[in-house]
XYZ file of C-alpha atoms in Angstrom:
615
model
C 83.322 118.562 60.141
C 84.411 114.613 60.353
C 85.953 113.816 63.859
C 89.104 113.158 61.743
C 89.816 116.961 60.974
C 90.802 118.163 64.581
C 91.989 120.862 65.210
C 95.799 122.348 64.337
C 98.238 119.888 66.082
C 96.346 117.437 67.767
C 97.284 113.566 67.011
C 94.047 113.099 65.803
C 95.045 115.327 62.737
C 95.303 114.611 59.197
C 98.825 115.059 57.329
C 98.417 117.401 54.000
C 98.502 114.287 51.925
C 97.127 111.206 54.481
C 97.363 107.293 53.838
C 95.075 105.201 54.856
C 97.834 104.004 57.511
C 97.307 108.032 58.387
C 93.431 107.510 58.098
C 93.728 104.405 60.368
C 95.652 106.110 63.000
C 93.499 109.365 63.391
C 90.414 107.643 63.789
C 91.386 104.960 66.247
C 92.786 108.220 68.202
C 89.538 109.314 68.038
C 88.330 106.301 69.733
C 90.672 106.711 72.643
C 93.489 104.827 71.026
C 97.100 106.581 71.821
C 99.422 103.253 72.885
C 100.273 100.377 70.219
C 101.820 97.251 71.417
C 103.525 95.476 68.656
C 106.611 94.246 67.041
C 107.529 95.418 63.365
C 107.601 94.284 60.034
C 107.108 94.808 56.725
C 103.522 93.761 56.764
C 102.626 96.890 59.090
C 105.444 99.063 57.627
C 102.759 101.456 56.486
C 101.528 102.201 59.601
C 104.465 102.818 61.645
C 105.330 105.123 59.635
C 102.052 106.915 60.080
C 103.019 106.624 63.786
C 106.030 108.329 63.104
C 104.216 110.887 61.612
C 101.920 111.763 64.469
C 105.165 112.922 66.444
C 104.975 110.645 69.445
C 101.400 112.042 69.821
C 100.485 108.350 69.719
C 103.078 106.156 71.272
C 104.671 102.716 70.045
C 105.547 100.283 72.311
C 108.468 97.610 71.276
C 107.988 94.638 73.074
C 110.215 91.549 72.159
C 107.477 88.999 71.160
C 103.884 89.791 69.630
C 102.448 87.535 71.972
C 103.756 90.320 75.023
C 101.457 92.600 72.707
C 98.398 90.832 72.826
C 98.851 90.595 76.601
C 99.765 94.024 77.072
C 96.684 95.704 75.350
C 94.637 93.453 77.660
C 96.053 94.795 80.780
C 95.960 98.633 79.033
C 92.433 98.190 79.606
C 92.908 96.799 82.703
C 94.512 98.824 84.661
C 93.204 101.824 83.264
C 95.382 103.143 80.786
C 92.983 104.194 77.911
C 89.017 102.241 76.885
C 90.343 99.950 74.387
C 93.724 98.246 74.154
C 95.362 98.040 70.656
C 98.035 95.518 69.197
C 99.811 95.612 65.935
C 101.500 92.863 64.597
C 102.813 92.583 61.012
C 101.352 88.876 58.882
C 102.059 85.363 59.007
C 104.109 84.576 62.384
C 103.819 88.321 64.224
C 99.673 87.634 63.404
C 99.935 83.760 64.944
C 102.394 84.727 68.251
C 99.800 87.723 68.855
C 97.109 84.892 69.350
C 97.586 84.103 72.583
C 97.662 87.379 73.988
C 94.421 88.484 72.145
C 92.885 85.274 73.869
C 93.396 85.743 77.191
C 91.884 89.578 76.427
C 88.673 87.504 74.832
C 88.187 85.126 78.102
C 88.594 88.178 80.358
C 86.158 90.346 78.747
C 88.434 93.476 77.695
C 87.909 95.665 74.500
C 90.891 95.271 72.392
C 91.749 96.150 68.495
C 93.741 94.167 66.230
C 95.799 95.412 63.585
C 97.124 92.731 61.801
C 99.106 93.125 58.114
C 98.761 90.982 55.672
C 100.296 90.195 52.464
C 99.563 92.593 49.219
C 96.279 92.505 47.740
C 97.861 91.554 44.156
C 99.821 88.702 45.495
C 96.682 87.503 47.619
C 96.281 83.652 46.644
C 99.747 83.356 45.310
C 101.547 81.500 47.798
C 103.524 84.570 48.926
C 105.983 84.520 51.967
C 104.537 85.046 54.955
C 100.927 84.369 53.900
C 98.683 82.896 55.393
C 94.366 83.200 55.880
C 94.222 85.584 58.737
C 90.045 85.596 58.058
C 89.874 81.805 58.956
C 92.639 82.480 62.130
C 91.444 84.771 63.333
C 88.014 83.867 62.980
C 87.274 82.781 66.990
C 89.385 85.107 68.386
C 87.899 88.109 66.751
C 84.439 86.367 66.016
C 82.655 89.512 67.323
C 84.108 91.520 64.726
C 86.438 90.652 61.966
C 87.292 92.402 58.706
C 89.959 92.798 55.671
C 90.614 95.958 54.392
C 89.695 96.145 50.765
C 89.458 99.700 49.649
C 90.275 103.331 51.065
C 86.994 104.220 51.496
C 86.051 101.481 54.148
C 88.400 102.635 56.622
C 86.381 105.217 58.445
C 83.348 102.211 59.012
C 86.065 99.657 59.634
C 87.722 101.032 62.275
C 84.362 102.490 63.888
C 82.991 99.143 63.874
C 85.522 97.397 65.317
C 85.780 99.666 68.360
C 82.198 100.224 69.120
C 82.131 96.578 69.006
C 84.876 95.799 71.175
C 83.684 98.534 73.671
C 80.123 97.504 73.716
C 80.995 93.600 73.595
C 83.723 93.750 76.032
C 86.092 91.697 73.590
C 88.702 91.320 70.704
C 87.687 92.743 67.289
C 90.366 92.440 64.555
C 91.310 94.188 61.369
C 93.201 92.304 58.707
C 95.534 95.094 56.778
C 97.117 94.163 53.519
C 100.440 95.978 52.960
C 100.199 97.874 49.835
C 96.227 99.287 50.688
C 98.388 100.946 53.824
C 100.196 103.547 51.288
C 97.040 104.665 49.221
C 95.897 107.674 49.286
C 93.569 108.350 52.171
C 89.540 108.748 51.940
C 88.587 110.161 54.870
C 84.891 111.280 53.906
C 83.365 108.703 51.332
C 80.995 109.779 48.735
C 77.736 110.381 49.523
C 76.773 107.855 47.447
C 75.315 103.782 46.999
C 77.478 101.177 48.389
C 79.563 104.141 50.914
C 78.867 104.481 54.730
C 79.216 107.444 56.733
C 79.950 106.374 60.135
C 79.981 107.779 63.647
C 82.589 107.556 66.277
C 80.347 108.688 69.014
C 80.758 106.149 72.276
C 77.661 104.503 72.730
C 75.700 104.258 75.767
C 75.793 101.565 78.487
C 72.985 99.339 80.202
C 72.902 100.681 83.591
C 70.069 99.985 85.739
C 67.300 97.208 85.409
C 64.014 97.465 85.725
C 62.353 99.170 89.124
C 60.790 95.922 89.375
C 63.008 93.668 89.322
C 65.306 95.162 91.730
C 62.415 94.821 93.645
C 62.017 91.168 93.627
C 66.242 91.244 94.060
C 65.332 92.879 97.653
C 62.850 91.075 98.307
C 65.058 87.808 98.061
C 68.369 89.185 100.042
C 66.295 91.032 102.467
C 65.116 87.761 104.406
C 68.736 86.131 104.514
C 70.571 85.689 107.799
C 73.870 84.402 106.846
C 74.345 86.336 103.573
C 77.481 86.083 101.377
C 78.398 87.899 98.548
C 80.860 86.806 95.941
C 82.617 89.794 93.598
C 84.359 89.337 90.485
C 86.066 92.193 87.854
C 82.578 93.336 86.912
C 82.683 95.176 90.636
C 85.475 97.094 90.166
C 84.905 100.958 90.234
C 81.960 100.224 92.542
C 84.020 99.824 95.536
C 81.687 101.569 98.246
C 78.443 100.235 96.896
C 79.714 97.029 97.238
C 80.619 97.846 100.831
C 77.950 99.772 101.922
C 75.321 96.778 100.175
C 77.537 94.261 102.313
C 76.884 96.466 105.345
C 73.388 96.492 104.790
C 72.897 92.391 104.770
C 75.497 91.974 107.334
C 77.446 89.773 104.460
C 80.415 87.921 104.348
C 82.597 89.343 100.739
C 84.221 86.268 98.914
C 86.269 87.937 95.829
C 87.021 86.595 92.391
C 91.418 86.945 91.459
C 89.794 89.166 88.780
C 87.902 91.211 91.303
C 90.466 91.715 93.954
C 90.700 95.192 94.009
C 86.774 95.922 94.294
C 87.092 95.456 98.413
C 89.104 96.456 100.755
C 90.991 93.166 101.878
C 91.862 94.550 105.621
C 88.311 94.611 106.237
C 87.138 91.646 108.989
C 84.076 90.454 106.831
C 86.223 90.047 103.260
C 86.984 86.817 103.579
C 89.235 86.748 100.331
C 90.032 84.640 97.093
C 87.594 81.829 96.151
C 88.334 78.868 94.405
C 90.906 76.299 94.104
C 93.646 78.565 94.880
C 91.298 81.062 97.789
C 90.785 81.171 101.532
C 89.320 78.667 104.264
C 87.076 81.624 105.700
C 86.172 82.124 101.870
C 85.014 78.380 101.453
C 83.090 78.469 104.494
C 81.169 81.557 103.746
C 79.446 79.704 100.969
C 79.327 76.462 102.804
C 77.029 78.124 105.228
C 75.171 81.060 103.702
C 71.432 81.019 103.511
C 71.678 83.855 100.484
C 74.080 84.666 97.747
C 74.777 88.055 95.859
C 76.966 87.350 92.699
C 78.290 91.055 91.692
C 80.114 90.758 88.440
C 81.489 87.734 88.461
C 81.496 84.298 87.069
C 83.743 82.233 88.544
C 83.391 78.970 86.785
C 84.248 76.631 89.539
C 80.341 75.059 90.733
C 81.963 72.989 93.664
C 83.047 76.748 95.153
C 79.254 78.080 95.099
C 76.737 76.895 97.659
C 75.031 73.134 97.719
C 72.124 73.700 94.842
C 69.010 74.524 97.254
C 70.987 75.848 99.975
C 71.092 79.227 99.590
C 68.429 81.499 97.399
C 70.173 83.682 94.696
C 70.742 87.055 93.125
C 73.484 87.799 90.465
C 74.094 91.055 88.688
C 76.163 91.575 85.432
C 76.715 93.910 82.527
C 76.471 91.231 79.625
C 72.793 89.421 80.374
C 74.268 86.402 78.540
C 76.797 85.326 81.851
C 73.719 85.502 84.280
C 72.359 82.348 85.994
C 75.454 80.269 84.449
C 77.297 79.132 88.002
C 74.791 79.186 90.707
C 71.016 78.703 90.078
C 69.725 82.289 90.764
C 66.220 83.682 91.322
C 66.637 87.422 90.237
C 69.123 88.151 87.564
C 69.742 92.048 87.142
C 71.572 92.806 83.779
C 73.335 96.078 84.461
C 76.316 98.235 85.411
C 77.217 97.051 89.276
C 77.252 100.563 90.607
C 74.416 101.707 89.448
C 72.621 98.758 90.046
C 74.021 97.956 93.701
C 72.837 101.874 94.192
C 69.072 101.261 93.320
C 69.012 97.610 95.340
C 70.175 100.215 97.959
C 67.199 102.138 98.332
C 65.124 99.079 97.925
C 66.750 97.107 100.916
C 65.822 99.508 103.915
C 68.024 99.100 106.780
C 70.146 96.863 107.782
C 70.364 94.394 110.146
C 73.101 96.028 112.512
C 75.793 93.266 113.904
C 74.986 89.630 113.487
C 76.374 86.669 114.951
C 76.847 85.482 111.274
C 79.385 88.731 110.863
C 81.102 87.987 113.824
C 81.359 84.701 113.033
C 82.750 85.659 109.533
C 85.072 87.592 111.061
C 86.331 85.149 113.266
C 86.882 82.613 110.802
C 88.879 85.626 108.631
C 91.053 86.660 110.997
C 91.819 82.108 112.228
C 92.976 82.237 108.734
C 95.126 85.251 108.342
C 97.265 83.885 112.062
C 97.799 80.472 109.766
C 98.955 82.136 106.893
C 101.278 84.203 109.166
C 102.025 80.880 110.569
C 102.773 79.192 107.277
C 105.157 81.706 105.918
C 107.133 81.519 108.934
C 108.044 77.612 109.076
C 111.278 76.862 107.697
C 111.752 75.897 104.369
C 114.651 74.601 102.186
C 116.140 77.241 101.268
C 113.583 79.864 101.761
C 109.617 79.497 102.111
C 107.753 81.075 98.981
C 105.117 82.240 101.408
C 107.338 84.567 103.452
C 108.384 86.718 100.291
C 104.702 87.273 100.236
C 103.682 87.569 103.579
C 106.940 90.096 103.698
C 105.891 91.882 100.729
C 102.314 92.362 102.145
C 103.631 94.514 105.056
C 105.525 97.082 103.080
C 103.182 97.326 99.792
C 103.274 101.413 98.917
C 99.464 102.532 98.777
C 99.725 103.087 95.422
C 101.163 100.142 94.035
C 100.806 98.334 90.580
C 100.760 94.556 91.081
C 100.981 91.982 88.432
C 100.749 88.035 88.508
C 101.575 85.230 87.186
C 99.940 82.142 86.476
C 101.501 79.287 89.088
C 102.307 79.117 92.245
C 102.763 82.787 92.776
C 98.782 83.176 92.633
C 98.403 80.905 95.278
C 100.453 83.027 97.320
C 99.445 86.089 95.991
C 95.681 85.075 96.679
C 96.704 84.327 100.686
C 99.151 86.542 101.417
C 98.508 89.822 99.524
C 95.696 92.012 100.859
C 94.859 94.563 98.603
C 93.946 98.182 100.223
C 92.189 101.283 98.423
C 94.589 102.998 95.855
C 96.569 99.640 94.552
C 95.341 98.243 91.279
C 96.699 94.252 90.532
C 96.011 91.709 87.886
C 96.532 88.926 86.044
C 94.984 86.636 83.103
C 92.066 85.672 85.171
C 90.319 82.948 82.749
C 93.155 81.479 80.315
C 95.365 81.166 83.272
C 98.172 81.498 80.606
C 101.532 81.348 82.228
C 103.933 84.429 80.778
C 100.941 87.162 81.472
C 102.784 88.436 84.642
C 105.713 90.408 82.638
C 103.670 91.806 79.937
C 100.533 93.189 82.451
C 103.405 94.789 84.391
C 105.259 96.644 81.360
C 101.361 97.707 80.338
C 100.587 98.782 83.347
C 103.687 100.920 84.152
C 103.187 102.813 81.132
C 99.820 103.190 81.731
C 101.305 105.108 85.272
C 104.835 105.729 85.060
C 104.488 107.798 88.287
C 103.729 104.547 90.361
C 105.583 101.646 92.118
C 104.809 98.275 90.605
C 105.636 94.447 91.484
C 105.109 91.703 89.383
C 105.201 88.272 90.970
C 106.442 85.361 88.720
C 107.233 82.105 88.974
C 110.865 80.718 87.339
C 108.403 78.976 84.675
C 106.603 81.944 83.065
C 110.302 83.779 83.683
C 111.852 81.805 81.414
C 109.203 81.636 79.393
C 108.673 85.205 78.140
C 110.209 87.150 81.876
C 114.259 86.928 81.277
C 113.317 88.852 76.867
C 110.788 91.084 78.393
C 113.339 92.029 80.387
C 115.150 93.842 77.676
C 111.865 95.697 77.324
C 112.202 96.783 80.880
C 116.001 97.866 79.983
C 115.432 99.673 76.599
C 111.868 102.215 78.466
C 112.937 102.529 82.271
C 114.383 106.061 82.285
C 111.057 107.324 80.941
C 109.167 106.448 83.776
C 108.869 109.343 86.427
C 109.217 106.273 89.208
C 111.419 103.859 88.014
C 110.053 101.217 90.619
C 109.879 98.310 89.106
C 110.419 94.925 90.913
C 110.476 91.764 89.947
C 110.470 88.921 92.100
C 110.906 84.999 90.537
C 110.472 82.238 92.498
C 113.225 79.995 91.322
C 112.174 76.416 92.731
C 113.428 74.795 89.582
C 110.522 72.805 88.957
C 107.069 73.641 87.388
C 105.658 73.372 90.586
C 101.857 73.641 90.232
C 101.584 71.522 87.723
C 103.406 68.902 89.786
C 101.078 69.287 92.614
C 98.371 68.799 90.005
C 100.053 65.382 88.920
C 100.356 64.641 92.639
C 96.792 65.581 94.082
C 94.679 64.811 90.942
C 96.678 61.939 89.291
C 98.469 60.124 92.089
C 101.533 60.172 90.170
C 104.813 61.456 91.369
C 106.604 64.438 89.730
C 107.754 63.524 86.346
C 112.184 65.013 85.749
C 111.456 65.118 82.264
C 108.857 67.178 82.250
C 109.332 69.644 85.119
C 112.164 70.453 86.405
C 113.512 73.734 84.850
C 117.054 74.936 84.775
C 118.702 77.294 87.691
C 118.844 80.605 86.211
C 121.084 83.489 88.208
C 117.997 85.662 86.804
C 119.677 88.858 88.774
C 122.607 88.295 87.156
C 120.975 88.387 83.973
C 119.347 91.891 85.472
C 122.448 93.177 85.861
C 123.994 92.535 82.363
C 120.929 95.050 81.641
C 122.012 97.565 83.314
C 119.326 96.658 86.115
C 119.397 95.785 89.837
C 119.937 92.156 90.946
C 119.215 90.743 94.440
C 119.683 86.926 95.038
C 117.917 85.712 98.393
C 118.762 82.612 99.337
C 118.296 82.241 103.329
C 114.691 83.596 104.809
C 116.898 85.754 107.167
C 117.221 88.184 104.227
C 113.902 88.925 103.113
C 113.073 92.065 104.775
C 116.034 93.966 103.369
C 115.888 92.691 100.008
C 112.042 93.852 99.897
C 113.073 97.207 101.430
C 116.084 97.616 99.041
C 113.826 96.982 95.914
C 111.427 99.120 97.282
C 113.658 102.037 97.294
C 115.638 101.554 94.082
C 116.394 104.048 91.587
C 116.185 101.567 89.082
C 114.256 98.250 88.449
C 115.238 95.242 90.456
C 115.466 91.541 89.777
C 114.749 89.621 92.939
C 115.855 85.633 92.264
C 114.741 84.106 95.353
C 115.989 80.170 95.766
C 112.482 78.718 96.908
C 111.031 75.426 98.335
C 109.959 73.230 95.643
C 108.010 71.111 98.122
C 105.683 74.036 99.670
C 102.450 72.175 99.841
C 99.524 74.848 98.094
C 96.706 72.614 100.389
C 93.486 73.776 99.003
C 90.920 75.275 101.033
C 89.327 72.061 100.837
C 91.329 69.400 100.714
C 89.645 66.021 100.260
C 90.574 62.559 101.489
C 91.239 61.454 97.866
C 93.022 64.457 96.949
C 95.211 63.244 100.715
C 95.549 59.600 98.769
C 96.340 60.485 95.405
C 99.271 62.227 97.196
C 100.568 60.134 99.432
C 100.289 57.486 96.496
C 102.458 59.664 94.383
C 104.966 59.547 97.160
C 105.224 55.623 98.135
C 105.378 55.993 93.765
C 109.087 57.276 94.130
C 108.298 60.951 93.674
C 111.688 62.431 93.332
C 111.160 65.086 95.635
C 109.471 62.260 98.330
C 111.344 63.858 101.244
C 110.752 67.461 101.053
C 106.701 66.402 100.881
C 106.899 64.617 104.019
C 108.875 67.686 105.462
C 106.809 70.135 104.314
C 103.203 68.106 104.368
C 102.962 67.018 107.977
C 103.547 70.808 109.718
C 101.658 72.844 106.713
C 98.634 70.196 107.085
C 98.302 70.691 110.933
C 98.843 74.510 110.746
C 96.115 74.656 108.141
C 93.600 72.469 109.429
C 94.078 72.874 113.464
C 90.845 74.142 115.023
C 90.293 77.832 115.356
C 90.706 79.261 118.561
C 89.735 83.017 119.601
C 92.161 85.793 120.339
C 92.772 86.954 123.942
């Protein structure tokens, strides 16, 4: 029997009479596929109504732009709400907004399907509204797989396809839908005959373990390391105890990816935290002086972050062979699942050293940092400091909470302040960096778990970007959700502040009006015209309430907290020319020339004073 004919009054059922928008719909369920994001039209008419049809068996999702959609079926995936992420968007603009979205899903390696409509086959070429060549735009974003529907009987190979693809590929695969093919009668088993496939919807096996061998030669490389760091990105996650127990076992140091922040257990002395331009000092340091490096499913593109070429010897693991040896120039690259793998390098490794001075030293270094950052929140700020919101939030984070970030200023701080513990899950658009991921990931994610707390950090930026519409989305599902938990906090510094500290630090150029400053939004206001909860903080003194207020709501909250434009994000490294490009932006005329010096001088000597032991 095909997988399409389930049983009696499963979603994956056939109506009496199916469409192919029927067809389409029971054998993406098939393939795990229960949640569309997506925003209507005429284009994709036929297969909402084929939604409709499955009785909420397989569930809709409105969201206000198609963009939200793209972004949302990337963080499905992410955060663990089903194997593949879906978005349906109806032709012309909902297929262009959905772009973006679909991209950041692409750079971050997560199986999504697009349903796109498209105009009628028999006014194809005709200059009809709304058309345009969805093969040719879509034809990067979807380069893995791509395909128009042209008759019934391809749907069952189609949509197979396109899934395996995407699952196997770890990207974006895309099916082009014109309107009228959506109503035609249904062909769910194609004749056995020339030209016809008949397709399986089996899941295909993984990679898993490399060859004996070459785990061998792996060992055989860590084992004589005595200042051994690891670094672990997205492609760790779900391995969480082989990554400690391996990290036990060489006495390493655990630098994480943003992507892989939820693969350690951040209150842990040896993880040293984020890496990169927006990580940790103890996190820089671990590379600057390791002697080996274990990459675990990650490639974190920025080569001045890795060791000195020569320094330290190298072993990488990753699912997709094709990312190995691309950042750091390894001796033993293992293509596999990290589990698995990290299990068999296990028993190849013998035992481990037992404490080192390098741990201890690691550890040291860690805990110098986290006192700063504690340190840094607490200076005064005008009005508030950004960090403290952070540092505040950090202390009262429910075990089980959902956390999702924007692009900006708030992943700084996130990356610092936030330590993630077993039981959260948190993410954000890790490689496109697009600002406006923040609101979508959270909506995603909550209905992924309705029965858990989430926060989603944004900056006023991405708010007004896509944050203040979502927030109608928020509005129109929150009494569905069995916790209704859902906080928002904006930093509302009225500039585009990262991007002005770019301009500053990298072009020696001061802050440019025109271009950055954004306008003061009473965002909880706004919340509360929604029938949500609005908290304004505008003096530090506040913070702990308004965290423990939000945290206990019976509805979702709005936090607009009046920041600090001028808190300095000082890299973990911060150069002398980066130190002259900035002061050069000030004696330049930079607007905001006074708040730097404020802010500059006592963030620079917090952040850079020698370490000193605890008593």
């Amino acid at each position: 029997m095909s997988a399409d004919h389930t049983a009696p009054g499963e979603a994956g059922t056939l109506p009496r009479h199916p469409t192919v928008a029927d067809h389409i719909v029971s054998r993406l369920f098939s393939w795990g596929v229960h949640r569309y994001f997506g925003y209507p039209g005429d284009g994709i008419n036929g297969l909402t109504s084929a939604l409709q049809r499955t009785d909420r068996r397989a569930q809709f999702i409105q969201v206000r732009h198609e963009e939200t959609a793209g972004f949302a079926a990337s963080a499905h995936v992410k955060y663990g709400g089903g194997p593949l992420g879906c978005a349906l968007v109806t032709s012309g603009p909902g297929a262009i907004h959905l772009l973006n979205g679909l991209y950041d899903a692409k750079l971050d390696h997560q199986p999504v399907i697009a349903l796109v409509g498209h105009t009628a086959t028999t006014a194809e070429g005709g200059g009809y509204y709304q058309e345009v060549d969805l093969l040719a735009l879509y034809k990067d974003v979807a380069a893995a797989f791509l395909a128009q529907l042209d008759h019934p009987s391809q749907v069952r190979h189609l949509v197979d396809r396109a899934c395996r693809t995407a699952l196997a590929r770890r990207t974006v695969t895309a099916l082009i839908l014109p309107r009228d093919l959506q109503d035609e009668p249904a062909v769910p088993d194609p004749p056995h005959a020339h030209g016809y496939y008949h397709t399986s919807n089996a899941p295909s096996s993984t990679p898993t373990v490399p060859p004996a061998e070459d785990v061998r030669r792996a060992a055989d490389v860590l084992r004589g390391g005595q200042r051994v760091a690891m670094l672990v990105g997205q492609g760790a996650l779900g391995a969480r105890d082989e990554v400690r127990e391996i990290a036990h076992r060489l006495g390493a140091g655990v630098a994480t990816a943003l992507l892989g922040f939820t693969a350690v257990d951040h209150s842990e002395p040896w993880v040293t935290g984020a890496i990169g331009l927006l990580g940790t000092r103890p996190s820089w340091q671990l590379m600057s002086g390791c002697d080996r490096l274990l990459i675990v499913g990650s490639n974190m593109p920025y080569s001045e972050f890795y060791p000195p070429p020569g320094q330290a010897r190298g072993v990488q693991i990753d699912l997709d062979g094709t990312q190995l040896g691309l950042r750091y120039p390894t001796e033993v690259n293992l293509t596999g699942d990290a589990r698995p793998t990290l299990r068999a390098l296990l028993d190849e490794l013998g035992p481990g050293p037992g404490p080192t001075a390098w741990r201890a030293e690691v550890a040291e270094a860690t805990s110098a940092w986290r006192r700063v950052q504690r340190d840094l929140a607490e200076q005064a700020a005008d009005p508030v400091n950004p960090q403290l919101l952070f540092h505040t939030l950090n202390q009262r984070l429910p075990d089980d909470v959902l956390l999702a970030v924007d692009c900006g200023t708030t992943t700084a701080w996130y990356a610092r302040h936030i330590q993630v513990r077993p039981g959260m899950l948190a993410s954000l658009s890790g490689t496109l960096l697009s600002m406006g991921g923040a609101m979508p990931y959270a909506l995603s994610a909550k209905f992924a778990h309705p029965d858990r707390p989430l926060v989603a950090l944004i900056g006023d930026g991405a708010m007004q970007m896509n944050g203040v519409n979502e927030l109608i989305t928020v509005a129109k599902y929150w009494r569905s959700w069995a916790d209704p938990r859902f906080v928002v906090l904006v930093l509302n510094n009225r500039d585009l502040a990262f991007v002005s500290w770019e301009q500053r630090s990298s072009e020696g150029t001061p802050m440019f009006p025109d271009s950055q400053q954004l306008p003061d939004i009473a965002y909880h206001q706004w919340a509360e015209v929604l029938g949500l909860h609005g908290e304004l903080v505008d003096s530090p003194e506040q913070v702990p309430d308004v965290w423990d207020r939000a945290l206990a709501a019976d509805r979702p909250v709005v936090i607009n907290a009046l920041v600090d434009p001028a808190e300095l994000m000082l890299p973990p490294h911060f150069t002398a020319e980066q130190a002259r490009k900035t002061a050069a932006a000030v004696l330049r005329g930079d607007t905001d020339w006074a708040g730097i010096i404020r802010r500059g001088l006592p963030a620079t000597l917090a952040s850079y004073r020698p370490r000193r032991r605890e008593r």
